[in-house]
Short mmCIF file of C-alpha atoms in Angstrom, two decimals:
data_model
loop_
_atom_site.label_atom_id
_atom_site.label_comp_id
_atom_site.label_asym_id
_atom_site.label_seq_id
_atom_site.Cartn_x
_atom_site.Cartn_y
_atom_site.Cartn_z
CA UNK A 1 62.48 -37.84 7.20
CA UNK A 2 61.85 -34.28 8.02
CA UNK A 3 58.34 -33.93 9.48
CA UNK A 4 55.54 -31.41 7.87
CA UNK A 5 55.39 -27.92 9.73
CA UNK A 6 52.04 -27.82 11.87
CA UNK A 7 50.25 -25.92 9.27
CA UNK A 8 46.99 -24.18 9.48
CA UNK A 9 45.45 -22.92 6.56
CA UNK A 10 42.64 -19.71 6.70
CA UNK A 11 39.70 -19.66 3.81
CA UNK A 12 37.61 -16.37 3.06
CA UNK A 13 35.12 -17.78 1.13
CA UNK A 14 33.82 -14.66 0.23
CA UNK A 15 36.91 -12.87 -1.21
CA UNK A 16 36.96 -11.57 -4.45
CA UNK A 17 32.86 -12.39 -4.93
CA UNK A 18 33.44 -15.82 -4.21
CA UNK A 19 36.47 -16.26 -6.02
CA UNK A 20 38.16 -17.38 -2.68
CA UNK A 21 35.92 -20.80 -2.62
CA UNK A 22 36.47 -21.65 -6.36
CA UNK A 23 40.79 -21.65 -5.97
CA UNK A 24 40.38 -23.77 -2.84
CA UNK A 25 38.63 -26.04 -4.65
CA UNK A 26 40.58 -26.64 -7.42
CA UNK A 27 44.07 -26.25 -4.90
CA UNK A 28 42.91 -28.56 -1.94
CA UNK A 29 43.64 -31.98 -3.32
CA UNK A 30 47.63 -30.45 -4.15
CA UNK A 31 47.99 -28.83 -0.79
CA UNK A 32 46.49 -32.04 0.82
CA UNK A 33 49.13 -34.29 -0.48
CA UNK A 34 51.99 -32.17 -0.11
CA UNK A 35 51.03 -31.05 3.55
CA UNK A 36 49.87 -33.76 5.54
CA UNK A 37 49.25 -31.42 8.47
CA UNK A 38 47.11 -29.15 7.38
CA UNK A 39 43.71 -27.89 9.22
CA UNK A 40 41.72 -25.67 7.10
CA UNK A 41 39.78 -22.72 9.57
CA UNK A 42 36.92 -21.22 7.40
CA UNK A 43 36.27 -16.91 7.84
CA UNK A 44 32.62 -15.96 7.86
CA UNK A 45 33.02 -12.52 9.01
CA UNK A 46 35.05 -9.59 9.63
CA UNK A 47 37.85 -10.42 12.18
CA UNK A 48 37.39 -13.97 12.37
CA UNK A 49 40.73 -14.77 10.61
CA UNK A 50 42.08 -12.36 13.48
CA UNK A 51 40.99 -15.24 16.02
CA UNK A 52 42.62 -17.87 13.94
CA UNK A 53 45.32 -15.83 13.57
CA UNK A 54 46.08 -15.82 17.36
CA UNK A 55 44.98 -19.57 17.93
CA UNK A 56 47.79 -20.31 15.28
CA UNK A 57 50.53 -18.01 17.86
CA UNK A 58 48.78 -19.68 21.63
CA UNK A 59 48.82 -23.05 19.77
CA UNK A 60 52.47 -23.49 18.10
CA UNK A 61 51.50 -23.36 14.75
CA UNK A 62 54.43 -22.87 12.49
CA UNK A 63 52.88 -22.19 9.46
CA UNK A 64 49.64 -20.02 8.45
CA UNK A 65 48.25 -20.24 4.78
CA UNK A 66 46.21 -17.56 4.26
CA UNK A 67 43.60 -18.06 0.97
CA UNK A 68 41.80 -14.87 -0.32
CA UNK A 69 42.98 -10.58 -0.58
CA UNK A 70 45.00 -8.66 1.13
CA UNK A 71 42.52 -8.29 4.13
CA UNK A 72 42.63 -12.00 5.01
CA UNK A 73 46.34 -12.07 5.88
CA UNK A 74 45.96 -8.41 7.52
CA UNK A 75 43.63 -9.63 9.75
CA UNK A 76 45.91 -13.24 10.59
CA UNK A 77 49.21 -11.15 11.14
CA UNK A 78 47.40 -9.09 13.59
CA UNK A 79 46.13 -11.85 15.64
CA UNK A 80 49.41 -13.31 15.40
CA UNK A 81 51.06 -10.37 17.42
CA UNK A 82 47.59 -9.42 19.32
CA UNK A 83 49.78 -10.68 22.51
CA UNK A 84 53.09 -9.08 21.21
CA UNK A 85 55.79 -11.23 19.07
CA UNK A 86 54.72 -14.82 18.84
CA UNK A 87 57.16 -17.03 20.95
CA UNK A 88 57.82 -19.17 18.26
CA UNK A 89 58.42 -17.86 14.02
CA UNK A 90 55.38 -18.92 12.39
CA UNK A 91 55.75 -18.41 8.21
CA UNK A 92 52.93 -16.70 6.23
CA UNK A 93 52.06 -18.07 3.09
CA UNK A 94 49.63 -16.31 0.89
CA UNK A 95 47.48 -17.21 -1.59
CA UNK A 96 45.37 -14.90 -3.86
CA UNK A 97 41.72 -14.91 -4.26
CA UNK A 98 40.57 -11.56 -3.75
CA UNK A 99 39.96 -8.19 -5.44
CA UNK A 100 43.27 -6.57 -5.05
CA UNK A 101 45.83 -9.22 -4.12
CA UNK A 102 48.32 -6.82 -4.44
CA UNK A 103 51.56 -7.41 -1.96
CA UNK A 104 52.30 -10.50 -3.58
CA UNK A 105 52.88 -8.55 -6.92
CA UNK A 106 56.14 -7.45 -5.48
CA UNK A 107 57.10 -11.25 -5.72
CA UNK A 108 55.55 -12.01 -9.18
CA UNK A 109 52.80 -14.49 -7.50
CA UNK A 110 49.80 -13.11 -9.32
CA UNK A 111 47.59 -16.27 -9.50
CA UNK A 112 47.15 -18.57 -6.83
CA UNK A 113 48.73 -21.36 -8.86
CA UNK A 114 52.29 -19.26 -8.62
CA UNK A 115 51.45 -18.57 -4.97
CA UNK A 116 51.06 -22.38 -4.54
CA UNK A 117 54.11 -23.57 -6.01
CA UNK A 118 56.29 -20.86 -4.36
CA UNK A 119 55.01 -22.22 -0.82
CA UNK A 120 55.61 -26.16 -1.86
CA UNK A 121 58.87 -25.13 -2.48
CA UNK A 122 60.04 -24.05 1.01
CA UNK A 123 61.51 -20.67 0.10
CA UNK A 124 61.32 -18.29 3.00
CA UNK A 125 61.36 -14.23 2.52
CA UNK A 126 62.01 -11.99 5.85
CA UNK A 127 59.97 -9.23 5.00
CA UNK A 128 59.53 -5.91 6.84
CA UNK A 129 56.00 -5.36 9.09
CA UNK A 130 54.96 -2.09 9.83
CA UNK A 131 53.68 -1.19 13.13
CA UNK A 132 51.19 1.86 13.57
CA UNK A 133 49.48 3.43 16.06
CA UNK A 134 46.15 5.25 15.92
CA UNK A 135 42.79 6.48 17.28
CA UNK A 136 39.41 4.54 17.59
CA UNK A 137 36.61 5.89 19.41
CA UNK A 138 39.08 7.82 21.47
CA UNK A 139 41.36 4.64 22.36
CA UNK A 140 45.01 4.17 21.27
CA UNK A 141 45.06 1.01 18.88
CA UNK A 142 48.28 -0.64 18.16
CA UNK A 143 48.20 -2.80 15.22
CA UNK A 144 50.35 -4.14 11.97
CA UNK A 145 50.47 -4.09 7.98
CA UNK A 146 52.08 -5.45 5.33
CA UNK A 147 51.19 -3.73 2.46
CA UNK A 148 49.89 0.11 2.57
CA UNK A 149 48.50 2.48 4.71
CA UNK A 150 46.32 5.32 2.96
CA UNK A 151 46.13 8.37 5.31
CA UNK A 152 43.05 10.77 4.32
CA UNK A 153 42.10 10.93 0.72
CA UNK A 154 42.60 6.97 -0.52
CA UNK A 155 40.76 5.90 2.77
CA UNK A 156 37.81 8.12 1.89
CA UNK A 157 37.46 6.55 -1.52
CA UNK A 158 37.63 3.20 0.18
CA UNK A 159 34.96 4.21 2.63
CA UNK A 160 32.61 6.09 0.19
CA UNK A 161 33.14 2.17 -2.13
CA UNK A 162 32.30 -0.16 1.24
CA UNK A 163 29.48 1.97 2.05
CA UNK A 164 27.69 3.04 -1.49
CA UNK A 165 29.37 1.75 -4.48
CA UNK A 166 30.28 -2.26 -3.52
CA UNK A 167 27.22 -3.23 -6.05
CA UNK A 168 29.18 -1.45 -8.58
CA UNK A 169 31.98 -3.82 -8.44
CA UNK A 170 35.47 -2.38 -10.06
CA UNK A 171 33.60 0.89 -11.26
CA UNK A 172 32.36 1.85 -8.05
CA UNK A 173 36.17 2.58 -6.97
CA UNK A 174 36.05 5.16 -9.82
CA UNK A 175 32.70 6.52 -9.00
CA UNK A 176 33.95 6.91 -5.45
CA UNK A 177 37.04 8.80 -6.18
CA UNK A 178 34.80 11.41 -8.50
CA UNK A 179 32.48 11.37 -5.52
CA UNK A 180 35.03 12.36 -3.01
CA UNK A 181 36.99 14.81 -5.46
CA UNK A 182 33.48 16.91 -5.35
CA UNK A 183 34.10 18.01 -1.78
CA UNK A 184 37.90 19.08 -2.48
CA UNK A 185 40.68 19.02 -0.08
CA UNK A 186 40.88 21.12 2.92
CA UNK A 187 43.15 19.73 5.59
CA UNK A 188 46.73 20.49 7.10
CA UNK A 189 49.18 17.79 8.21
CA UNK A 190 52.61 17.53 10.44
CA UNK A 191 53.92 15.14 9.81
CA UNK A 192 58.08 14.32 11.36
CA UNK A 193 60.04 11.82 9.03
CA UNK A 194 63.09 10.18 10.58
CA UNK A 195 63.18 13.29 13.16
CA UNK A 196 62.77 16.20 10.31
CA UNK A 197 59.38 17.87 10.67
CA UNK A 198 57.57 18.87 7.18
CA UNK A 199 53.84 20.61 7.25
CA UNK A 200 51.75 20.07 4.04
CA UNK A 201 48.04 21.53 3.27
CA UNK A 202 45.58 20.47 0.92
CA UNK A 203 47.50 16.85 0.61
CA UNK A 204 47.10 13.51 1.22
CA UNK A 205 49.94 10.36 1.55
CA UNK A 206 50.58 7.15 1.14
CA UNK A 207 53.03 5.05 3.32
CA UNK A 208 54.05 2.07 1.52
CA UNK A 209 55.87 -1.03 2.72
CA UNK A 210 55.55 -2.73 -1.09
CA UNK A 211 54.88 -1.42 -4.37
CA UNK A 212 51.64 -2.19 -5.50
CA UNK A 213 48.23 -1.38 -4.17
CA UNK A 214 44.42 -2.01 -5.23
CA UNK A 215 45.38 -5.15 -7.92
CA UNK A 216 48.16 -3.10 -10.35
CA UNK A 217 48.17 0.26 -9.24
CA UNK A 218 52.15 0.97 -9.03
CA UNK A 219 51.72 3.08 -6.26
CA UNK A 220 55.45 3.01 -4.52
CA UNK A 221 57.24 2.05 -7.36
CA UNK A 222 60.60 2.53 -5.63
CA UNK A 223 59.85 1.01 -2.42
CA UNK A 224 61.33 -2.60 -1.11
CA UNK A 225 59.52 -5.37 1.59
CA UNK A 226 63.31 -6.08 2.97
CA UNK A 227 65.04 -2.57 2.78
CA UNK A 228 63.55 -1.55 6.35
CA UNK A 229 61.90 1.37 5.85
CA UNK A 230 59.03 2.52 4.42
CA UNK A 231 57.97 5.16 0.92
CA UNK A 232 56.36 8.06 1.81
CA UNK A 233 54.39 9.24 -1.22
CA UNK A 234 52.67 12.60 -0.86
CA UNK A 235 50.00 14.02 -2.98
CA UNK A 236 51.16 17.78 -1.69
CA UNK A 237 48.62 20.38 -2.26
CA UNK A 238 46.77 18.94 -4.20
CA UNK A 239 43.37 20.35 -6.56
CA UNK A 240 40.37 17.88 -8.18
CA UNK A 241 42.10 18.14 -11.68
CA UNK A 242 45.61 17.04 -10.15
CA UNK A 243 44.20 14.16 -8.52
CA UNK A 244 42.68 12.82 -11.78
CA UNK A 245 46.10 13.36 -13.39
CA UNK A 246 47.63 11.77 -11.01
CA UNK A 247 46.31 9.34 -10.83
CA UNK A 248 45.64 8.26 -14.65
CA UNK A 249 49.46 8.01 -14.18
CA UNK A 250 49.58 5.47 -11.11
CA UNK A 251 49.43 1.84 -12.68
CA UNK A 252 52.50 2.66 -14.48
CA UNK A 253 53.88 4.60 -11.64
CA UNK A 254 54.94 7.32 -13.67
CA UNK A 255 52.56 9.61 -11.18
CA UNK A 256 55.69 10.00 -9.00
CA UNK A 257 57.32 12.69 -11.18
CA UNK A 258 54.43 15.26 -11.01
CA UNK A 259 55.11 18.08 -9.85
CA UNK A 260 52.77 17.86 -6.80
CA UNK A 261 54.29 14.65 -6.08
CA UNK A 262 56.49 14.08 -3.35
CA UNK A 263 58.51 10.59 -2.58
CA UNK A 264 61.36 9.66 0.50
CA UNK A 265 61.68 6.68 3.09
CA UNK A 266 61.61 6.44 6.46
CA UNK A 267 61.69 3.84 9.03
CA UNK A 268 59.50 6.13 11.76
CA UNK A 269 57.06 8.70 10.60
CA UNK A 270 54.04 10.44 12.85
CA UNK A 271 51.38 12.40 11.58
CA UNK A 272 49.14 15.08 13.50
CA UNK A 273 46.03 16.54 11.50
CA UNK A 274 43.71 19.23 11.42
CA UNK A 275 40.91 18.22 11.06
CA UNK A 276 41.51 14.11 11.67
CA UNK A 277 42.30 12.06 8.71
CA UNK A 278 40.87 8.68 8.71
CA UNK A 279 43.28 5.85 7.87
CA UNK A 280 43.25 2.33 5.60
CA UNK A 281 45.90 -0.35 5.66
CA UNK A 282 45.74 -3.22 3.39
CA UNK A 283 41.68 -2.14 2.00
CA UNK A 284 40.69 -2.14 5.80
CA UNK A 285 39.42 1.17 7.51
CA UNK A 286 41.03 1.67 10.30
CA UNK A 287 40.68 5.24 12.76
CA UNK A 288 41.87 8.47 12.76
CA UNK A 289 45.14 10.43 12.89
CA UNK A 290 46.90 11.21 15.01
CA UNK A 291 49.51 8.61 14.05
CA UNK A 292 52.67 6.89 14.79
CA UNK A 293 54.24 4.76 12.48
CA UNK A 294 57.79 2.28 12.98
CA UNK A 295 59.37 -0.15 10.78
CA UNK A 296 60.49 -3.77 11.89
CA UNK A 297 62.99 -4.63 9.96
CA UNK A 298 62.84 -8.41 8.41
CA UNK A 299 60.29 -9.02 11.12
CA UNK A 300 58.41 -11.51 9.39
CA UNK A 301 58.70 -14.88 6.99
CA UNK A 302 56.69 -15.62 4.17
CA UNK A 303 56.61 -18.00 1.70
CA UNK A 304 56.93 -16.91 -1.79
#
């Protein structure tokens, strides 16, 4: 009889207001029975599914269940590679319980109950993992995302929501993004694309490994987890009243034929800024431009 994968599974109680705790409940009995070597590691507070991300690599783990939004398994992939590739392949499996939940979209696991079945089942994806580099209080950070990276104008809203709007639950997002449309857009980017330089004012970008972003927002609607490379989609000079068209266009993805719109792939894009954009992958603030971005191709497995 084959034997059960050594299987650790990481909680965020908190995700999603709580909504985190109430699907483990009604899930642990099913995953209990099915995987008889599971350990459940609980995550009271930012970065502590980082730590259990990189006990799972030091302590041959070959499976990580991850149980809450798109932070949770941000935070476990980077522990996994916080001492470069793991030795051994561990699978991700990922469970939504959050706010956003939105990579799994790409794979039509919406509710944790699809999520669920899709990892009882065995089936393995390689997926592609992005690798960035940035700056943090003057240090080069290396780290890795799944999902999307926001550069500039998405990470502000995300900031101005963490910071002054989280009370307001779903409409503080939209009170942050007429918040930040007040001050207007004053920056220039370089960005280089696969080697071919482009400079854009007044903009901001989204690099996107999947489609979705922020629960249904289509935001890449052309882009692919296994095709190695990564949608560029630039919001090119760009005034308050464009914005707001664009995006009332965005869950349907029809935003990508405005005119001050701009889509293409790459598999290694940098970005220099005047002044410094700050940067968001996967709904967690990260630095400041500069950047440098590279595609691993089918780098990682995940069960769905």
């Amino acid at each position: 009889m084959d034997r059960d994968p050594k299987t650790m599974l990481v909680l965020n109680p908190n995700a999603g207001k709580g909504k985190g705790l109430k699907a483990f409940a009604a899930m642990r009995e099913l995953l209990g029975r099915k995987i008889k070597t599971m350990e459940v590691r609980v995550s009271d507070y930012a970065g502590h599914a980082f730590q259990f991300g990189r006990e799972a690599a030091k302590n041959g783990y070959e499976r990580v269940l991850s149980v809450g939004g798109d932070g949770t398994p941000f935070e476990i992939v980077n522990g996994l590679y916080a001492e470069g590739r793991p030795q051994q392949a561990i699978d991700l499996g990922m469970i939504p319980a959050g706010t956003g939940n939105s990579f799994l979209r790409d794979f039509s696991a919406i509710s944790w109950r699809q999520a669920v079945e899709k990892i009882l089942s065995g089936r393995r994806r390689k997926v592609d993992l992005v690798e960035i580099t940035y700056q943090r209080d003057h240090k080069e950070i290396r780290q890795y995302y799944l999902n999307i990276l926001g550069v500039g104008l998405i990470a502000d809203i995300l900031k101005l929501t963490n910071e002054k709007l989280k009370g307001f639950g779903s409409l503080g997002y939209s009170l942050a993004v007429l918040m930040r449309l007040a001050k207007g857009m004053n920056n220039r980017m370089r960005l280089t694309i696969d080697g071919e330089k482009l400079e854009i004012v007044d903009s901001a970008l989204v690099i996107s490994n999947s489609k979705f972003t922020g629960g249904g927002m289509k935001i890449a609607p052309m882009a692919d987890t296994q095709d190695g490379r990564v949608d560029l989609v630039i919001f090119q000079g760009v005034n308050r009243r464009d914005i707001l068209n664009i995006f009332s266009r965005v869950f349907k993805g029809t935003h990508v034929s405005h005119p001050k719109v701009k889509t293409c792939s790459a598999v290694e894009v940098t970005i220099d800024s005047s002044p410094q954009e700050l940067l968001m992958a996967d709904g967690e603030l990260l630095g400041l431009t500069p950047l440098r971005l590279k595609v691993l191709p089918a780098e990682l497995a995940i069960l769905a």
